[in-house]
Amino acid sequence: MDAAFSEDGLLAQGSSQFEYRAQQQRMAGMVGYALDHQRPLVVEAATGVGKSLAYLVPAITHALEAERKAIVCTHTINLQEQLIGKDVPIVKKLVGDFNAEILKGRSNYLCPTRLARAYKETPDLFTSTEQADLKLLADWSTRTKDGTLSDLDFTPSQRIWSQVCSEPHACTPRRCGPGSGCWYQAARRRLAEADLVILNHTLFFTLLNSAEDVLPDDANFLFPRDFVIVDEAHTIENIAARAFGIHVSESSLKFELGRLFNPRTRKGFFPFVGEERGVREVEQALGEIEAFFRNVESVCHFNGPAREYRIREPELVENTLALPLKRIEDIAMKAGDAARSDNTRADLHDAARRIMSLRGGIAAFLDQQEDGHVYWAEKNQNADRGTAPTLALHSAPIDVSEKLGEIFFTGGKAAIFTSATLGVTDDEDMQYFRKRVGAMRSDAAAIDSPFDYRKQMRLYLAKTMPEPTHKDYQATLARWIIHFLDLSKGRAFVLFTSYGSMKAMAEAIEDHCEDRGWQLLVQGRGMPRHRMLAEFKKDTHSVLFGTDSFWTGVDVPGESLSNVIITRLPFAVPDHPVTAARLEHIQASGGNPFTEYSVPEAILKLRQGVGRLIRSTKDRGICCILDNRILSKPYGRAFLAAMPDCPVEIVNHVPEP
């Protein structure tokens, strides 16, 4: 790897656009060493290092030479598309041809066998509107490129898609073998031959915990003789916490029962197979589900706009759903046993298994069966106006370090964790991150950016900002934002920590942007995130207001993004049950929750937000932090120390317009 990434090495010979970067060369060597010696590695690779190639080249080289399978996990779809569309073709030119596949969750794939069966049975199972959706899907199936939801040019009803997508026992290698045209089974067959598999973090944990597929004896993770590279690893703690928890919603229960029988349309599997008792049981159970969740809601105290309510004691309410769901589960299983067709049998058995899983989730939640978990109820506002909110029940482990340590960092397995932001101030070996994910015995390194931040970036700090509770806060914040937008002639991301503040600021400066001829793009106004980014890149002087999802994973090189304005230091809201439980856990262990968790987490997120600005050696721009705590509080020094080494200007007063 040292030779391949040298000034006249393999990459230089293979691409006229290659720029030698000592940082990239160093990372590739470290990844190669870790793979050769089957060691775990945590490596922070700052923006500009070129980390994708720095791990892909050694990973593919090792996979081909040692006949192993490389797994690359990412958090965002954008990175998956970059890897398969841009980076993999480059690597193929360098090391020779190999098989690379993106894997999505099976419910993303159309199963032609199930579609044909649904199409055949439309009068008995589906309404005329749903039959129209089936016709559209049948037409689409003849021209789709990959048979997945992302390739669809319309949105079918959730019920229709659930009847035609791949499901474990209805879409099997036996039923959907070669020649069937099944997109999911074809993808699984290609996976067996793949040298590189790309998937997201959530799917990785889903497959790891799946009872559907028994993992091979020689699997380190998912496949025979595999190794894993986790990119965007700064998100892995929260993804894992969700993956290891309980999640049961009122809407998911009603949806699953509605597949068996929908009282409004009188359609479903139970009437299809003549199961009259099942129809009656579903009708009764739907009422009991409504009563159960309204009972839960009545004992949860959702204060003001809060969507979550933490539940600290077991047996919050009586489990009045255990018996009704068990009766429906048994009826579905027996109806499946008696079904004449294999497809109907598989559908009914799958329905029984899903209801059993939901029933078990409710019991585990009410009994608080998992030690070390935090439990909460969440109120979800329905998309349909005028309908009441629905509830969901959740749990998550407070500390995932031990479990992640067992999965990734024990037993002599090669696991590479990388991201542009893993360390906090004076944390070159990423002690904070490694402790959170159980990687204390892994090798670690922080690799600096090759960018010249002293020439490419300037940091402005607003010294005079009132507290958010002050009556002048909104007006003062608007004036600061306008001042710095004028300085960069638009061309800016303005990043917020709350939707409320973002909405208020958008209303406050909308006229100013219109007067300047700048398009104002505001998250939450109906335009999808990818469309907002496309518009922002196309319209050079536009301004984008965003919250959480725009702090990370967004890449806009060039002059369209010449200014990043941070409105508040991104401290996590301590009233979310998971955050609150983590803080309590640290305090109970004798630590300081604020300095040991709140500050490091906020520093990591601030680094992500600031990192949106400089994406190439040609980029120039300014970053503005409009939170005076970075200057007035002792912990502010830690935030400043984590910023790129660039000129800093403290602005005492916002200039008058």
XYZ file of C-alpha atoms in Angstrom:
657
model
C 0.000 0.000 0.000
C 2.866 2.359 0.741
C 4.147 1.813 -2.807
C 0.703 1.894 -4.417
C -0.133 5.305 -2.936
C 3.329 6.820 -3.533
C 3.967 9.726 -5.916
C 4.779 7.366 -8.809
C 2.900 4.291 -7.639
C -0.111 2.326 -8.816
C -2.648 5.117 -8.332
C -0.450 7.736 -9.999
C 0.011 5.445 -12.992
C -3.653 4.550 -13.176
C -5.181 8.030 -13.043
C -4.115 11.374 -14.469
C -6.185 13.074 -11.740
C -4.288 11.400 -8.892
C -2.898 13.806 -6.280
C -0.291 12.368 -3.947
C -1.375 12.732 -0.319
C 0.919 11.478 2.417
C -2.126 11.200 4.697
C -3.923 8.865 2.288
C -0.768 6.798 1.866
C -0.430 6.467 5.638
C -4.051 5.378 6.104
C -3.856 2.789 3.313
C -0.770 1.300 4.938
C -2.480 1.114 8.335
C -5.581 -0.558 6.845
C -3.405 -3.027 4.930
C -1.473 -3.924 8.085
C -4.693 -4.418 10.097
C -6.139 -6.710 7.413
C -2.939 -8.727 7.006
C -2.681 -9.280 10.761
C -6.440 -9.663 11.455
C -6.460 -6.731 13.857
C -9.128 -4.130 14.630
C -8.321 -0.515 13.760
C -9.986 2.809 14.581
C -8.789 5.588 12.281
C -10.018 9.149 12.020
C -9.364 10.454 8.505
C -10.056 14.168 8.271
C -11.776 15.686 5.242
C -9.509 15.579 2.201
C -7.561 12.456 3.161
C -9.417 10.385 0.565
C -10.365 7.657 3.014
C -12.648 5.721 0.625
C -9.771 4.740 -1.660
C -7.443 4.417 1.334
C -9.550 1.531 2.640
C -10.993 0.166 -0.623
C -7.666 -0.531 -2.349
C -6.180 -2.552 0.544
C -9.562 -4.180 1.247
C -10.054 -5.439 -2.313
C -6.406 -6.439 -2.635
C -6.693 -8.473 0.575
C -10.084 -9.941 -0.422
C -8.746 -11.170 -3.777
C -5.404 -12.473 -2.498
C -6.761 -14.165 0.645
C -10.112 -15.217 -0.895
C -12.087 -13.350 1.734
C -15.200 -11.187 1.452
C -15.023 -7.461 2.250
C -18.065 -5.851 3.887
C -18.297 -2.049 3.831
C -20.985 -0.525 6.073
C -22.064 3.089 5.647
C -24.644 5.284 7.333
C -25.817 7.282 4.307
C -27.127 6.285 0.888
C -24.983 9.079 -0.601
C -21.783 7.326 0.453
C -23.013 3.952 -0.837
C -23.715 5.509 -4.226
C -20.320 7.238 -4.239
C -18.552 3.968 -3.445
C -20.293 1.880 -6.109
C -20.519 4.577 -8.784
C -17.225 6.438 -8.410
C -14.684 4.663 -6.225
C -15.204 1.002 -7.193
C -14.568 1.694 -10.925
C -11.296 3.432 -9.985
C -10.202 0.475 -7.861
C -11.046 -1.946 -10.694
C -8.673 -0.049 -12.994
C -5.932 -0.401 -10.398
C -6.240 -3.970 -9.088
C -8.252 -5.723 -11.807
C -11.863 -6.811 -12.050
C -13.845 -7.946 -9.007
C -17.487 -8.339 -8.001
C -19.057 -5.547 -5.947
C -22.681 -5.531 -4.802
C -24.931 -3.177 -2.845
C -27.330 -5.062 -0.559
C -30.591 -3.512 0.638
C -33.077 -4.870 3.161
C -35.214 -7.551 1.551
C -38.455 -5.560 1.912
C -36.993 -3.088 -0.603
C -37.085 -5.704 -3.379
C -40.010 -6.663 -5.612
C -40.749 -10.409 -5.728
C -42.274 -11.199 -9.163
C -43.692 -14.492 -7.850
C -45.658 -12.662 -5.159
C -46.659 -9.935 -7.657
C -48.034 -12.508 -10.121
C -49.916 -14.247 -7.342
C -51.352 -10.945 -6.016
C -52.338 -9.923 -9.532
C -54.154 -13.235 -9.999
C -56.082 -12.902 -6.745
C -56.900 -9.172 -6.923
C -60.720 -9.404 -6.725
C -60.612 -11.340 -3.462
C -57.759 -9.558 -1.683
C -57.656 -5.967 -2.954
C -59.895 -2.991 -3.593
C -60.137 -1.449 -7.067
C -57.730 1.327 -6.009
C -55.239 -1.247 -4.790
C -55.682 -3.212 -8.010
C -54.688 -0.072 -9.921
C -51.477 0.064 -7.846
C -50.808 -3.567 -8.745
C -51.216 -2.754 -12.439
C -48.683 0.085 -12.122
C -46.257 -2.240 -10.319
C -46.661 -4.907 -12.995
C -45.865 -2.351 -15.701
C -42.885 -1.033 -13.709
C -41.540 -4.573 -13.170
C -40.860 -4.881 -16.917
C -38.579 -1.842 -17.031
C -37.000 -1.517 -13.574
C -33.215 -1.697 -13.326
C -32.893 -3.268 -9.897
C -36.436 -4.053 -8.732
C -36.159 -1.938 -5.576
C -38.261 0.845 -4.081
C -35.601 3.453 -4.895
C -36.171 2.784 -8.610
C -39.943 3.338 -8.364
C -41.324 6.477 -10.006
C -44.538 6.419 -7.925
C -45.487 5.503 -4.357
C -47.712 2.423 -3.978
C -49.784 1.931 -0.850
C -47.926 0.310 2.029
C -50.419 -2.564 2.036
C -49.876 -3.314 -1.662
C -46.082 -3.177 -1.423
C -46.182 -5.512 1.603
C -47.996 -8.081 -0.557
C -45.461 -8.043 -3.413
C -42.093 -7.392 -1.768
C -39.689 -10.122 -0.717
C -40.568 -11.747 2.621
C -38.731 -14.600 4.356
C -41.045 -17.567 3.861
C -42.953 -16.397 0.796
C -39.855 -15.512 -1.230
C -37.365 -18.381 -0.924
C -34.599 -19.799 -3.144
C -36.886 -22.771 -3.894
C -39.921 -20.705 -4.907
C -37.930 -17.923 -6.555
C -35.032 -19.754 -8.139
C -32.969 -18.806 -11.205
C -35.251 -17.853 -14.057
C -38.029 -16.535 -11.784
C -36.836 -12.949 -12.183
C -36.844 -12.430 -8.400
C -34.708 -9.404 -7.686
C -33.923 -10.280 -4.075
C -32.932 -13.891 -4.692
C -30.798 -12.774 -7.650
C -29.067 -10.269 -5.355
C -28.448 -13.016 -2.766
C -26.928 -15.284 -5.437
C -24.636 -12.467 -6.566
C -23.615 -11.901 -2.950
C -22.248 -15.434 -2.775
C -19.809 -14.528 -5.569
C -19.145 -10.939 -4.461
C -15.723 -9.852 -3.279
C -17.159 -6.603 -1.881
C -20.577 -6.132 -0.258
C -21.819 -2.611 0.547
C -24.741 -2.140 2.955
C -25.914 0.247 5.630
C -25.314 0.002 9.374
C -28.926 -0.832 10.210
C -29.098 -3.722 7.743
C -25.792 -5.063 9.052
C -27.225 -5.405 12.562
C -30.530 -6.743 11.215
C -28.730 -9.543 9.361
C -26.472 -10.218 12.334
C -29.522 -10.745 14.574
C -31.725 -12.432 11.972
C -33.184 -15.822 12.774
C -34.069 -16.193 9.099
C -30.538 -17.015 7.911
C -28.152 -19.149 9.936
C -24.707 -17.595 9.763
C -22.015 -19.916 8.356
C -19.558 -21.445 10.815
C -16.595 -19.674 9.201
C -18.258 -16.229 9.293
C -16.563 -13.532 11.295
C -19.624 -11.354 10.787
C -22.157 -12.258 8.040
C -20.437 -14.318 5.341
C -17.752 -17.012 5.153
C -14.266 -15.593 5.858
C -15.401 -11.983 5.855
C -13.995 -8.780 7.323
C -15.740 -5.458 7.870
C -15.027 -1.777 7.297
C -17.407 0.583 9.090
C -17.378 4.019 7.469
C -19.226 6.993 8.999
C -18.493 5.178 12.262
C -19.365 8.223 14.385
C -23.030 7.144 14.042
C -22.571 3.508 15.055
C -23.353 3.841 18.790
C -26.833 5.263 18.172
C -27.575 2.880 15.289
C -26.572 -0.097 17.443
C -28.641 1.133 20.403
C -31.718 1.185 18.190
C -30.900 -2.182 16.609
C -30.584 -3.880 20.013
C -33.824 -2.410 21.386
C -37.594 -3.051 21.314
C -39.862 -1.179 18.903
C -43.616 -1.784 18.755
C -46.027 0.794 17.380
C -49.778 1.125 17.399
C -49.718 1.634 13.617
C -47.595 -1.480 12.959
C -49.991 -3.645 14.968
C -53.018 -2.300 13.108
C -51.229 -2.712 9.786
C -50.387 -6.364 10.429
C -53.929 -7.194 11.508
C -55.234 -5.252 8.515
C -53.375 -7.599 6.197
C -55.442 -10.430 7.649
C -58.692 -8.480 7.620
C -59.509 -4.829 6.925
C -62.966 -3.984 8.371
C -63.316 -0.970 6.059
C -62.663 -2.793 2.769
C -63.698 -6.273 3.996
C -60.554 -7.607 2.273
C -57.653 -9.658 3.621
C -56.267 -13.169 3.965
C -58.885 -14.354 6.470
C -61.893 -13.671 4.204
C -59.839 -14.951 1.255
C -59.482 -18.388 2.889
C -62.965 -18.298 4.492
C -61.683 -17.937 8.064
C -64.765 -16.322 9.643
C -63.583 -16.748 13.234
C -60.344 -14.981 12.326
C -62.346 -12.069 10.875
C -64.285 -11.703 14.152
C -61.117 -11.928 16.247
C -59.385 -9.220 14.189
C -62.397 -6.894 14.463
C -62.400 -7.344 18.232
C -58.618 -7.046 18.564
C -58.510 -3.757 16.643
C -60.766 -2.231 19.275
C -58.608 -3.671 22.045
C -55.461 -2.230 20.425
C -57.087 1.207 20.404
C -58.087 0.835 24.068
C -54.633 -0.443 25.100
C -52.721 2.445 23.548
C -55.164 5.069 24.832
C -54.637 3.543 28.278
C -50.858 3.859 27.823
C -51.303 7.453 26.679
C -53.413 8.309 29.726
C -50.659 7.270 32.170
C -47.842 8.945 30.211
C -47.368 12.640 30.893
C -46.337 14.211 27.596
C -45.445 17.740 28.654
C -46.004 20.445 26.054
C -44.371 19.617 22.722
C -42.459 16.634 24.159
C -42.912 13.524 22.028
C -41.266 11.077 24.428
C -42.180 9.951 27.926
C -39.734 7.822 29.875
C -41.116 4.780 31.691
C -39.084 3.784 34.731
C -41.149 0.955 36.230
C -42.457 -2.312 34.730
C -46.145 -3.084 34.237
C -47.068 0.420 33.129
C -50.513 -0.915 32.180
C -52.126 -4.336 32.058
C -51.197 -6.378 28.998
C -54.683 -6.683 27.552
C -53.316 -7.572 24.092
C -51.492 -10.805 24.952
C -54.483 -13.127 24.595
C -56.228 -11.478 21.591
C -52.994 -11.436 19.598
C -52.201 -15.027 20.574
C -55.636 -16.144 19.348
C -55.126 -14.409 15.984
C -51.608 -15.800 15.709
C -52.905 -19.353 16.277
C -55.747 -18.918 13.776
C -53.347 -17.591 11.131
C -50.951 -20.481 11.688
C -53.721 -23.107 11.465
C -55.259 -21.415 8.414
C -51.835 -21.523 6.801
C -51.502 -25.232 7.583
C -54.850 -25.845 5.880
C -54.230 -23.583 2.870
C -54.344 -25.231 -0.541
C -51.539 -23.214 -2.127
C -47.951 -22.918 -0.947
C -48.077 -19.139 -1.417
C -51.121 -18.649 0.789
C -49.613 -20.968 3.392
C -46.387 -18.941 3.417
C -48.236 -15.603 3.654
C -50.373 -16.739 6.590
C -47.431 -18.310 8.415
C -45.408 -15.104 7.911
C -48.326 -13.065 9.281
C -48.473 -15.337 12.346
C -44.740 -14.917 12.953
C -44.924 -11.122 12.689
C -47.819 -10.966 15.147
C -45.920 -13.281 17.500
C -42.913 -10.926 17.309
C -45.059 -7.869 18.070
C -46.807 -9.699 20.913
C -43.413 -10.623 22.360
C -42.223 -7.034 22.018
C -45.187 -5.724 24.013
C -44.581 -8.273 26.770
C -40.841 -7.509 26.900
C -41.584 -3.791 27.053
C -44.203 -3.967 29.813
C -42.140 -6.428 31.874
C -38.912 -4.450 31.203
C -37.179 -7.749 30.624
C -33.852 -6.306 29.473
C -31.543 -5.043 32.223
C -29.587 -1.935 31.345
C -32.227 -0.667 28.916
C -34.117 2.612 28.946
C -37.843 2.389 28.115
C -40.087 5.095 26.708
C -43.324 5.800 24.868
C -43.288 8.083 21.841
C -46.154 10.066 20.374
C -46.131 10.186 16.569
C -48.231 12.781 14.792
C -49.963 11.160 11.840
C -49.397 12.554 8.371
C -53.176 12.786 7.880
C -54.423 16.039 9.331
C -57.262 15.719 11.741
C -56.322 12.235 12.916
C -55.158 11.625 16.446
C -51.476 10.890 17.163
C -50.453 7.258 17.524
C -48.072 5.779 20.091
C -44.983 3.633 19.837
C -43.173 1.728 22.586
C -39.368 1.680 22.538
C -36.393 0.471 24.488
C -32.665 0.779 23.910
C -29.560 -0.351 25.793
C -27.955 2.521 27.690
C -24.441 1.241 27.044
C -23.656 -0.713 23.861
C -19.889 -0.857 24.349
C -19.765 -4.423 25.684
C -21.948 -5.840 22.912
C -20.146 -3.935 20.149
C -16.836 -5.034 21.653
C -17.917 -8.677 21.393
C -19.074 -8.264 17.785
C -16.182 -6.277 16.350
C -13.185 -6.221 18.656
C -12.646 -9.735 20.004
C -11.536 -13.043 18.521
C -8.801 -11.888 16.161
C -11.105 -10.401 13.512
C -10.288 -7.582 11.117
C -12.666 -4.650 11.706
C -11.846 -1.141 10.502
C -13.787 1.792 11.955
C -13.316 5.132 10.215
C -14.863 8.593 9.943
C -13.805 12.191 9.482
C -14.738 12.886 13.126
C -14.073 10.378 15.891
C -11.844 12.316 18.282
C -12.473 15.288 20.522
C -9.996 17.856 21.841
C -6.520 16.449 22.619
C -7.790 12.974 21.762
C -5.442 11.698 19.061
C -6.078 8.040 19.914
C -9.892 8.532 20.049
C -10.240 7.412 23.660
C -13.760 8.854 23.930
C -15.126 7.094 20.833
C -13.305 3.841 21.494
C -14.700 3.646 25.016
C -18.245 4.232 23.735
C -18.016 1.344 21.203
C -15.896 -1.166 23.163
C -12.754 -0.679 21.051
C -10.239 0.036 23.810
C -7.965 -2.830 22.689
C -7.903 -1.771 19.035
C -5.133 0.077 17.234
C -5.959 3.756 16.679
C -4.723 6.786 14.760
C -5.889 10.278 13.792
C -4.851 11.440 10.334
C -4.890 15.186 9.666
C -6.389 16.850 6.620
C -4.083 17.830 3.748
C -6.088 21.053 3.315
C -4.419 24.388 4.158
C -7.101 25.780 6.441
C -5.057 28.897 7.214
C -5.455 29.905 3.573
C -8.796 28.310 2.771
C -11.004 29.177 5.758
C -11.734 31.954 8.239
C -13.677 31.446 11.497
C -15.892 34.224 12.901
C -17.125 34.144 16.502
C -20.019 36.349 17.650
C -19.227 37.627 21.119
C -22.463 39.464 21.904
C -25.391 37.099 21.682
C -28.144 37.094 24.336
C -29.406 33.828 25.783
C -32.186 32.120 23.792
C -34.670 33.001 26.553
C -33.873 36.742 26.250
C -36.524 38.877 24.550
C -33.984 40.196 22.005
C -32.525 36.805 21.069
C -34.515 36.153 17.879
C -34.048 39.667 16.510
C -30.309 39.668 17.309
C -29.793 36.221 15.783
C -31.555 37.331 12.604
C -29.274 40.381 12.337
C -26.133 38.236 12.754
C -27.328 35.757 10.123
C -28.151 38.561 7.673
C -24.737 40.185 8.271
C -22.791 37.025 7.485
C -25.041 36.098 4.549
C -24.305 39.513 3.063
C -20.597 38.892 3.639
C -20.684 35.708 1.524
C -23.400 36.902 -0.911
C -25.647 34.013 0.120
C -23.953 30.716 -0.794
C -24.482 29.437 2.758
C -25.678 26.641 4.976
C -27.343 27.927 8.157
C -27.423 25.034 10.640
C -29.884 24.917 13.545
C -30.377 22.651 16.542
C -34.181 22.998 16.587
C -36.963 23.205 14.023
C -38.666 25.983 15.995
C -35.669 28.303 15.799
C -35.100 27.458 12.140
C -38.713 28.232 11.244
C -38.632 31.559 13.099
C -35.390 32.631 11.425
C -36.636 31.614 7.975
C -39.650 33.885 8.431
C -37.430 36.683 9.760
C -34.961 36.790 6.858
C -37.139 35.600 3.978
C -37.708 39.140 2.669
C -33.998 39.951 2.906
C -33.099 36.905 0.805
C -35.798 37.793 -1.715
C -34.501 41.366 -1.975
C -30.995 40.028 -2.702
C -32.281 37.512 -5.237
C -31.176 34.507 -3.167
C -33.330 31.391 -3.153
C -34.079 30.360 0.443
C -34.357 26.579 0.904
C -35.817 25.544 4.271
C -35.908 21.971 5.533
C -39.419 20.789 6.355
C -41.223 22.875 3.732
C -42.026 19.849 1.580
C -38.948 19.589 -0.622
C -37.051 16.290 -0.114
C -33.513 16.543 1.229
C -31.854 15.384 -2.013
C -33.854 17.926 -4.024
C -32.840 20.709 -1.628
C -29.191 19.808 -2.139
C -29.560 19.643 -5.908
C -31.225 23.081 -5.960
C -28.570 24.493 -3.641
C -25.743 23.267 -5.869
C -27.439 24.531 -9.038
C -28.314 28.016 -7.733
C -24.913 29.398 -6.720
C -26.134 32.159 -4.385
C -28.890 30.195 -2.643
C -29.187 29.816 1.135
C -30.132 26.551 2.867
C -31.590 26.335 6.367
C -31.226 22.847 7.867
C -31.325 20.930 11.118
C -29.863 17.597 12.186
C -29.502 15.747 8.853
C -27.616 18.618 7.194
C -24.868 18.694 9.833
C -23.406 15.431 8.507
C -23.002 13.426 5.310
C -23.476 16.389 2.934
C -20.837 17.122 0.302
C -21.035 20.407 -1.640
C -17.617 21.318 -3.074
C -17.213 24.578 -4.962
C -18.394 28.147 -4.454
C -22.081 27.234 -3.923
C -21.152 26.555 -0.293
C -18.832 29.366 0.810
C -20.265 29.958 4.284
C -21.434 27.705 7.123
C -23.310 29.480 9.912
C -23.721 27.574 13.195
C -26.548 29.135 15.200
C -26.035 27.173 18.449
C -23.481 24.753 19.856
C -25.098 21.365 19.153
C -25.612 19.987 22.650
C -27.955 16.990 22.652
C -31.335 17.699 24.224
C -31.024 16.068 27.668
C -34.723 15.281 27.925
C -34.671 12.510 25.291
C -34.878 9.260 27.285
C -31.734 7.705 25.741
C -29.619 10.822 26.321
C -30.979 11.257 29.859
C -30.295 7.601 30.679
C -26.717 7.833 29.397
C -26.094 10.920 31.544
C -27.557 9.177 34.603
C -25.419 6.102 33.908
C -22.228 8.193 33.886
C -23.237 9.988 37.075
C -24.079 6.711 38.829
C -20.594 5.471 37.898
C -19.010 8.470 39.603
C -18.349 10.473 36.438
C -19.284 13.954 35.276
C -22.067 13.615 32.656
C -21.541 17.069 31.181
C -17.794 16.897 30.604
C -17.709 13.151 29.840
C -20.665 12.963 27.448
C -22.474 16.212 26.626
C -19.374 18.219 25.693
C -17.612 15.474 23.648
C -20.816 14.666 21.744
C -21.400 18.341 20.953
C -17.764 18.773 19.836
C -18.074 15.812 17.455
C -21.268 17.211 15.953
C -19.795 20.727 15.669
C -16.793 19.271 13.839
C -19.207 17.543 11.460
C -21.100 20.776 10.802
C -17.977 22.884 10.262
C -16.608 20.094 8.063
C -19.311 20.830 5.445
C -17.368 23.950 4.359
C -14.013 22.895 2.881
C -14.386 19.816 0.661
C -11.503 20.257 -1.810
C -8.150 22.020 -2.141
C -9.842 24.720 -4.254
C -12.593 25.593 -1.757
C -12.518 28.908 0.118
C -14.992 30.116 2.705
C -15.996 31.365 6.117
C -17.562 29.677 9.131
C -19.548 31.660 11.694
C -20.478 30.443 15.178
C -23.280 32.555 16.658
C -23.140 31.155 20.200
C -21.105 33.214 22.646
C -20.674 30.247 25.010
C -17.694 29.249 22.865
C -16.010 32.414 24.238
C -17.688 32.905 27.618
C -17.720 29.383 29.101
C -14.678 27.397 30.293
C -15.670 24.454 28.088
C -15.622 26.781 25.068
C -11.847 26.310 24.874
C -12.379 22.611 24.128
C -14.683 23.495 21.214
C -12.200 26.027 19.828
C -9.305 23.583 20.146
C -11.256 21.087 18.019
C -11.701 23.558 15.144
C -9.452 23.534 12.051
C -6.230 25.546 12.342
C -7.471 28.702 10.617
C -7.567 32.470 11.278
C -10.139 33.403 13.930
C -11.903 36.769 14.180
C -14.011 37.724 17.202
C -16.822 40.124 16.282
C -18.016 42.139 19.266
C -21.122 43.734 17.820
C -23.294 42.901 14.855
C -22.949 45.759 12.356
C -26.084 47.790 11.734
C -27.822 46.923 8.438
